[in-house]
Every structure is written in structure tokens, then in C-alpha cells.
């Protein structure tokens, strides 16, 4: 039998006349996937001033400079999990039961209640956002999602890669970056599948009041639009402000809350995030819950070793660890604001939390620069300070500063920015 097959195969011929150069096209998903920050940064082709060490205020990774580290309790929890040897295999795609239960307990506060069945573990918060957008928005129906401007560009990346349209609603700088609710409402149509709400905000550093959140949710309820709540910066708020999860407001709006360990626990590379389903009305029961389970099966879950440590991490991390993180970020925010306020031609906006500060560039007072990109290029070239231009967040004429670097570098960077602005200011 095998001999017969081999003889038949020898008779097969491929017509060389039909063959040309190899041409293999990528999928539409690959073609539609764009990293908008990377595209902008790659266009900034200048060398830093060789006489001044580069200070980068671009990446939202709190571990870059080594001054912010995970707690001892977090590290010890992972060591114990590794030594136990019980978390080296495959876990259920949605995560280990006890890890999901630990997340449910962690999130159940201020009136919000979750069970382990409401939690799906993911490979970082970006993965949770991808799952939520994918489960709610259908490109075959021409659906769209509403995202903030300024806002983190991954929302657009994830949506457009699968063919879902993005509509930007405006935030108001002079009102602590609150949502322009009239503009938000004007964007809603029959194809609007979800509203992405980022609180506390990257890049703005804003923390919404309960009153403002209730007004946002009222719009969502009136138009029956589910909410994807990006709360990766939950509880990273400065004194005088309070983090309020949308799940605690009993709004009757079905909500998918996205979060993870990355920022508050200072371990972004560990890639553990979650989707928390908060749905008092049962709107997600028929399809969305099962859809999230199916989507989780595409990657077979997240890091199992960290899942094994997760209950101890969430339960045993001491409050003074979080307090010290807040103190560092708030101190750097004050340094930035106080120093940059003395510069001509820029307006710093005082953050209420997170790891970022937004600064407005009054471009009309710097006529040699056509836009924020040119301003940023020259800042790197002359002062070796690298900030993300507002174009990365769909808001030209601004720049975002990261607040996680050591204090002495924070001061040095801001003083260089002031020197640069005062040198180029013409009015």
C-alpha cells in the first residue's frame, strides 16, 4: 500500500509555468493593527544632547529606574509558589479557582460585590481590554465603541485591529479632565456597542468624583450601552481624592471592569490582569459571560506561577507599601507642577492620582514649532528630556510626563524643560 502511494506521488508534477514569486499576504487583522505611540516615537529622529544624560519621561513602567520595587511580601509569595511546584502546569483558561476568588475579594469593597465566577484572569490588563472589546463589539455589524480623548491609544489599537470603529469623546482640561457629557451623548448611535471609561486616567492623572461617574453612567443607562471600565490605576489616588469603582454605584449598567497587578503592585512584566463582571441586570448572562470564557481559551490563561502567588499578594501586601508609592508619586507631581509653573508658554495640570501629568504647550507662543512633535524633538535634541507628545493620545499641543522616576531626576528634567521653554518663548 505504501509503495503504491509513493509511486502515485512520483507522478504528480507542479507546472512551473503557473508559479511565480512567493507572495503571502498578512491577514486584515495584522494589517489593521497599529501601535500609535510607536509610530509617533519612531518619527522623532534626533539625538539627545551628548553633554546631558537622557532623562526619559515616556514609558508608564514604574520599574525602569529601579527606585520603585515590588513589596517583599509580593516577592516572597512568588518564591513560595515556585517552591511548592504546584503551579507549573496548565490552569483553567479563566484562571485557578482560588486566584479568582482572591481577586473577587480584593475588588469587593465600597458596596461592590463579586464572586469567583465573575472573575476571568488574563495576560495583563491589555489582554482584558482586548477580550472586553472583542466580546461586546462586532465588526460585521459595523459597530463602534466610545473612547476618551485624550486617552490611552491601546483602545484604538485593539478595536481597529478587528475592524471595530472608534469614536472619541472629549475630556475637559479645565474641569480636571471630566468628560464632556454633551459631546459624549452626541456620538451615540444605534451601532454603539460599548463605552470605555478610564478612571483613574492615563494620560491625564484625573480621578473622577462619584457625582461625575453617576452622570456618565446615567447616559450609558439611558442608551443601554454597556461600560468597559479600565481601572488598572485603582486606588492610586492622592490625598483629597477618592477612587470610586463604577461597580460600587449600583447603576444598573452592565459593566466589565479591567484591572491587574501591573501598576499598583509594581510588576507590569508579570502579565496578570483580570476582567471582573458586574451585572446586576443579568444582561451578560445569555452570551457575554460564555463569550468571555471562549475568548480566554484562545490563550489558555495567564501566568500560572503568579496565579499561585496571587492570593498571598492581594491579601498580605502591607498598606505602608501602597502609602509609600502614593507619597513618591505625589511628591514628584508637586515637584513637577511647582517647577513647570514657572516656565513661560506651558501650563501644567495638577494630577489627582496615577503616575502621569499632562502639560499644555501654548504653541502660538513658540512659533518656530509647527506642532507638539517638533517641540518634543527639539526638547530631546537640546535638553535630553524625552516626553510623549499629546499626539500619542489624540490631543495635539500637550505632552505627558511620567512621575515614577527618582526625585533628583524629576527635578533635573523639569528644570531643563523650564530652561528650554524660556529660551524659545517669543511673546
C-alpha positions in Angstrom: 0.0 0.0 0.0 2.8 2.4 0.9 4.7 1.6 -2.3 1.6 2.4 -4.3 1.2 5.8 -2.6 4.9 6.6 -3.3 4.5 5.6 -7.0 1.4 7.8 -7.3 3.2 10.8 -5.7 6.1 10.5 -8.2 3.6 11.0 -11.0 2.5 14.4 -9.5 4.0 17.3 -11.3 3.8 21.0 -10.5 3.6 23.2 -13.5 6.4 25.6 -13.3 4.6 27.9 -15.7 2.0 28.6 -13.1 4.5 29.5 -10.4 5.7 33.0 -9.8 7.5 34.8 -7.0 6.2 33.9 -3.5 3.6 36.3 -2.3 2.0 35.7 1.0 -0.3 38.4 2.4 -0.9 39.1 6.0 -4.4 39.0 7.4 -6.7 42.0 7.7 -6.3 41.9 11.5 -2.5 42.2 11.2 -2.8 45.0 8.6 -5.2 46.9 10.8 -3.0 46.6 13.9 -1.0 49.8 14.6 1.0 50.9 17.7 0.2 54.6 17.5 2.8 55.6 20.2 5.5 53.6 18.4 4.6 55.2 15.1 5.0 58.7 16.6 8.1 58.0 18.6 9.8 56.5 15.5 9.3 59.7 13.7 11.3 61.6 16.4 14.7 61.1 14.8 17.0 63.3 16.8 20.0 62.6 19.0 19.9 63.7 22.6 22.4 66.4 23.7 25.6 64.5 24.3 26.5 66.8 27.2 23.4 66.0 29.1 22.3 62.5 30.2 19.0 61.4 28.7 16.0 61.5 31.1 13.1 59.6 29.7 9.6 60.5 30.9 7.8 58.4 28.4 7.2 54.9 29.5 4.5 54.0 32.0 6.6 51.3 33.5 7.3 52.2 37.2 10.2 49.7 37.4 12.5 51.4 34.8 14.8 53.3 37.1 14.8 50.8 40.0 13.5 53.2 42.6 10.1 51.6 42.8 10.1 47.9 43.6 7.5 45.3 44.5 7.0 44.6 48.1 8.9 41.9 50.0 5.6 40.1 50.6 4.9 40.0 46.8 8.3 38.6 46.1 8.1 36.0 48.9 4.7 34.9 47.7 6.1 34.1 44.3 9.1 32.3 45.8 6.8 30.1 47.9 4.6 29.3 44.9 7.7 28.3 42.9 9.0 26.1 45.7 5.6 24.4 46.1 5.8 23.2 42.5 2.0 23.1 42.2 1.6 25.8 39.6 3.9 24.8 36.7 1.2 23.2 34.5 -1.8 24.4 32.7 -4.5 26.1 34.7 -8.1 26.5 33.6 -8.3 29.1 30.9 -10.2 31.5 33.1 -7.7 31.0 36.0 -7.3 28.9 39.1 -10.4 28.9 41.4 -8.5 30.3 44.5 -6.8 33.0 42.4 -10.1 34.2 41.0 -11.6 34.1 44.5 -8.7 36.3 45.8 -9.4 38.8 43.0 -13.1 38.8 43.8 -12.3 39.5 47.5 -9.9 42.3 46.6 -12.4 44.0 44.4 -15.4 43.6 46.7 -15.3 46.9 48.5 -17.4 50.1 49.0 -20.6 48.2 48.1 -19.3 46.3 45.0 -19.6 42.5 45.4 -18.1 39.8 43.3 -17.8 36.0 43.4 -15.0 34.0 41.8 -17.4 33.2 38.9 -17.4 36.9 38.0 -13.6 36.9 37.5 -11.6 35.9 34.4 -7.8 36.1 34.7 -5.9 37.5 31.7 -2.4 38.1 30.5 -2.2 41.7 31.7 -4.8 44.4 31.6 -4.3 45.0 27.9 -5.4 41.4 27.4 -8.5 42.0 29.5 -9.3 45.1 27.4 -8.9 43.1 24.2 -11.3 40.4 25.5 -13.9 43.0 26.5 -13.8 44.9 23.3 -13.9 41.7 21.3 -16.9 40.2 23.2 -19.0 43.3 23.0 -18.3 44.9 19.6 -19.0 43.1 16.3 -17.2 44.4 13.2 -19.6 42.5 10.9 -22.4 44.7 12.3 -20.4 47.9 11.7 -20.3 48.6 15.4 -18.3 51.3 17.2 -17.0 51.9 20.7 -16.6 55.3 22.5 -13.2 56.1 23.9 -11.7 59.1 25.7 -9.7 61.9 24.1 -7.1 62.2 25.4 -6.9 58.5 26.2 -4.6 55.5 26.1 -4.1 54.6 22.4 -4.4 50.8 23.0 -8.2 51.2 22.9 -8.0 52.2 19.3 -5.3 49.6 18.5 -7.4 46.8 19.9 -10.6 47.9 18.3 -9.4 48.8 14.8 -7.4 45.6 14.6 -10.6 43.6 14.5 -12.5 46.1 12.4 -14.4 47.9 15.1 -14.7 51.7 14.7 -13.6 54.1 17.3 -15.4 57.4 18.3 -13.6 59.9 20.6 -15.4 61.8 23.3 -13.7 64.8 24.7 -12.3 65.4 28.1 -12.2 69.0 29.5 -8.8 70.0 30.9 -10.1 73.0 32.8 -12.5 70.7 34.7 -9.9 68.2 35.9 -10.4 66.3 32.6 -14.0 65.4 33.3 -16.0 64.0 30.3 -17.8 66.5 28.1 -21.2 64.7 28.6 -23.0 66.6 25.8 -20.3 65.6 23.3 -20.3 62.0 24.6 -24.1 61.8 24.1 -23.9 63.3 20.6 -21.7 60.4 19.4 -24.0 57.6 20.4 -25.9 55.8 17.6 -27.6 52.5 17.0 -24.2 50.9 16.3 -22.5 51.9 19.6 -21.5 48.7 21.3 -19.7 50.0 24.4 -18.3 52.9 26.3 -14.7 52.7 27.6 -14.3 54.6 30.8 -10.8 55.1 32.2 -10.7 56.1 35.8 -8.1 57.0 37.2 -6.9 58.2 33.9 -3.9 57.6 31.8 -2.7 60.0 30.5 -4.5 62.7 32.4 -3.9 61.7 36.1 -7.5 62.6 36.8 -9.7 60.8 39.4 -13.5 61.2 38.9 -15.9 62.1 41.6 -18.8 59.8 42.5 -21.1 62.6 41.2 -19.4 62.7 37.8 -19.3 58.9 37.5 -23.1 58.7 38.2 -23.7 61.3 35.4 -21.7 59.2 33.0 -23.5 56.0 34.0 -26.8 57.8 33.6 -26.0 58.4 29.9 -25.0 54.8 29.5 -28.2 53.5 31.2 -30.4 55.8 29.1 -29.0 54.5 25.8 -28.4 50.9 27.1 -24.7 50.9 26.4 -22.5 48.6 28.5 -19.4 50.0 30.1 -15.8 48.8 29.9 -14.2 50.3 32.9 -10.4 50.5 32.7 -9.4 50.6 36.4 -5.8 49.5 36.2 -4.8 52.5 38.4 -7.4 51.8 41.0 -6.6 53.2 44.4 -3.5 55.1 43.1 -5.0 58.4 44.2 -3.6 61.4 46.0 -4.9 62.7 49.4 -8.0 64.7 49.0 -9.3 62.4 46.3 -11.1 59.0 46.4 -11.1 56.2 44.0 -14.7 55.1 43.2 -15.2 52.0 41.1 -18.2 52.2 38.8 -19.2 48.7 40.2 -19.8 50.3 43.6 -22.5 52.7 42.4 -25.4 50.2 41.7 -26.1 52.0 38.4 -27.9 49.1 36.7 -25.4 49.4 33.8 -23.8 46.1 32.9 -20.0 46.7 33.3 -16.8 44.8 32.6 -14.1 46.1 35.0 -10.5 45.6 33.8 -7.6 45.7 36.2 -4.4 43.9 37.2 -1.2 43.8 39.3 0.9 45.9 36.9 0.8 49.4 38.4 -0.3 49.3 42.0 1.9 46.3 42.8 4.7 47.5 40.6 5.1 44.3 38.5 4.0 45.1 34.9 6.1 42.3 33.4 4.3 39.6 35.3 1.3 39.9 33.0 -1.5 39.2 35.3 -4.8 41.1 34.7 -8.5 40.4 35.1 -12.0 41.0 33.8 -14.5 41.4 36.6 -18.1 41.1 35.5 -20.5 43.4 37.3 -24.0 42.9 36.0 -27.0 43.4 38.3 -29.5 43.2 35.5 -28.3 39.9 34.1 -27.7 41.4 30.7 -24.5 39.5 30.2 -25.9 36.1 31.3 -27.0 34.8 28.0 -24.0 35.3 25.8 -21.3 37.6 27.1 -20.2 35.5 30.1 -19.8 32.5 27.9 -18.2 34.6 25.2 -15.5 35.8 27.6 -14.8 32.2 28.6 -14.4 31.2 25.0 -12.1 34.1 24.3 -10.0 33.2 27.3 -9.5 29.8 25.7 -7.6 31.3 22.8 -4.5 31.9 25.1 -5.2 29.2 27.7 -5.0 31.7 30.6 -2.2 33.8 32.1 0.9 33.1 34.1 0.2 30.2 36.4 3.1 30.8 38.8 1.9 34.3 39.6 -1.7 32.9 39.9 -0.4 30.6 42.6 1.0 33.6 44.4 -1.9 35.9 43.8 -4.0 35.1 47.0 -1.0 36.0 49.2 0.0 39.0 47.1 -3.5 40.5 47.3 -4.0 39.7 51.0 -0.6 40.3 52.5 0.8 43.3 50.8 1.0 45.9 53.6 -0.7 49.3 53.5 2.5 51.1 54.1 3.8 49.8 50.8 1.0 51.4 49.0 1.3 54.6 51.1 4.9 54.9 50.2 4.1 54.6 46.5 1.5 57.3 46.8 3.9 59.5 48.7 6.6 59.1 46.0 4.2 59.9 43.1 2.6 62.8 44.9 5.9 64.3 45.8 7.1 64.1 42.2 3.8 65.5 41.0 4.3 68.5 43.3 7.9 68.9 42.1 6.8 68.9 38.5 3.9 71.3 39.0 5.8 73.8 41.1 8.8 73.9 38.8 6.9 73.8 35.4 4.6 76.5 36.6 7.5 78.9 36.5 8.1 78.3 32.8 6.8 80.6 30.0 4.4 79.1 27.4 3.3 75.9 29.1 0.5 75.1 31.5 0.9 72.1 33.9 -2.3 70.3 35.0 -2.1 69.1 38.6 -2.9 65.3 38.7 -5.2 63.8 41.3 -3.6 60.3 41.0 -1.9 57.7 38.8 1.6 58.1 37.5 1.3 60.9 35.0 0.9 64.7 34.5 -0.3 66.4 31.4 1.2 69.7 30.3 -0.3 72.1 27.7 2.1 73.7 25.2 0.9 77.1 24.1 2.2 76.6 20.6 1.3 80.1 19.4 4.0 81.3 21.8 6.6 79.0 20.2 6.1 79.9 16.5 9.2 78.1 15.4 7.5 74.8 16.2 4.6 73.6 13.9 3.3 71.2 16.5 3.9 69.3 19.7 6.1 66.7 17.8 8.5 69.4 16.7 8.5 70.9 20.2 9.3 67.4 21.7 12.0 66.8 19.1 13.8 70.0 19.9 13.5 69.3 23.7 15.3 66.0 23.3 17.9 67.5 21.0 18.8 70.4 23.3 17.9 69.2 26.8 17.9 65.4 26.5 14.4 65.2 28.1 12.0 62.9 26.3 8.3 63.3 26.9 5.4 61.7 25.0 3.7 64.3 22.8 0.0 64.8 23.0 -0.4 63.4 19.5 0.1 59.9 21.1 -3.1 60.5 23.0 -5.1 62.3 20.2 -4.6 65.7 21.8 -2.0 67.8 19.9 -0.5 70.7 21.8 0.1 68.7 25.0 2.8 66.4 26.4 2.6 63.7 29.1 5.2 63.3 31.8 5.8 60.1 33.8 6.1 60.7 37.6 7.8 57.4 38.6 11.5 58.4 38.3 13.8 59.2 41.2 13.2 62.7 42.7 16.6 64.2 41.7 16.0 63.2 38.1 12.5 64.6 38.3 13.8 67.9 39.4 16.5 68.0 36.8 14.1 67.1 34.0 11.7 69.8 34.9 14.4 72.4 35.3 15.7 71.6 31.8 12.1 71.9 30.4 11.8 75.3 32.0 15.1 76.4 30.5 14.0 75.2 27.1 10.7 76.9 27.3 12.1 80.2 28.4 14.8 80.1 25.8 12.3 79.5 22.9 9.4 81.6 24.2 8.9 84.6 21.9 5.9 86.5 23.3 
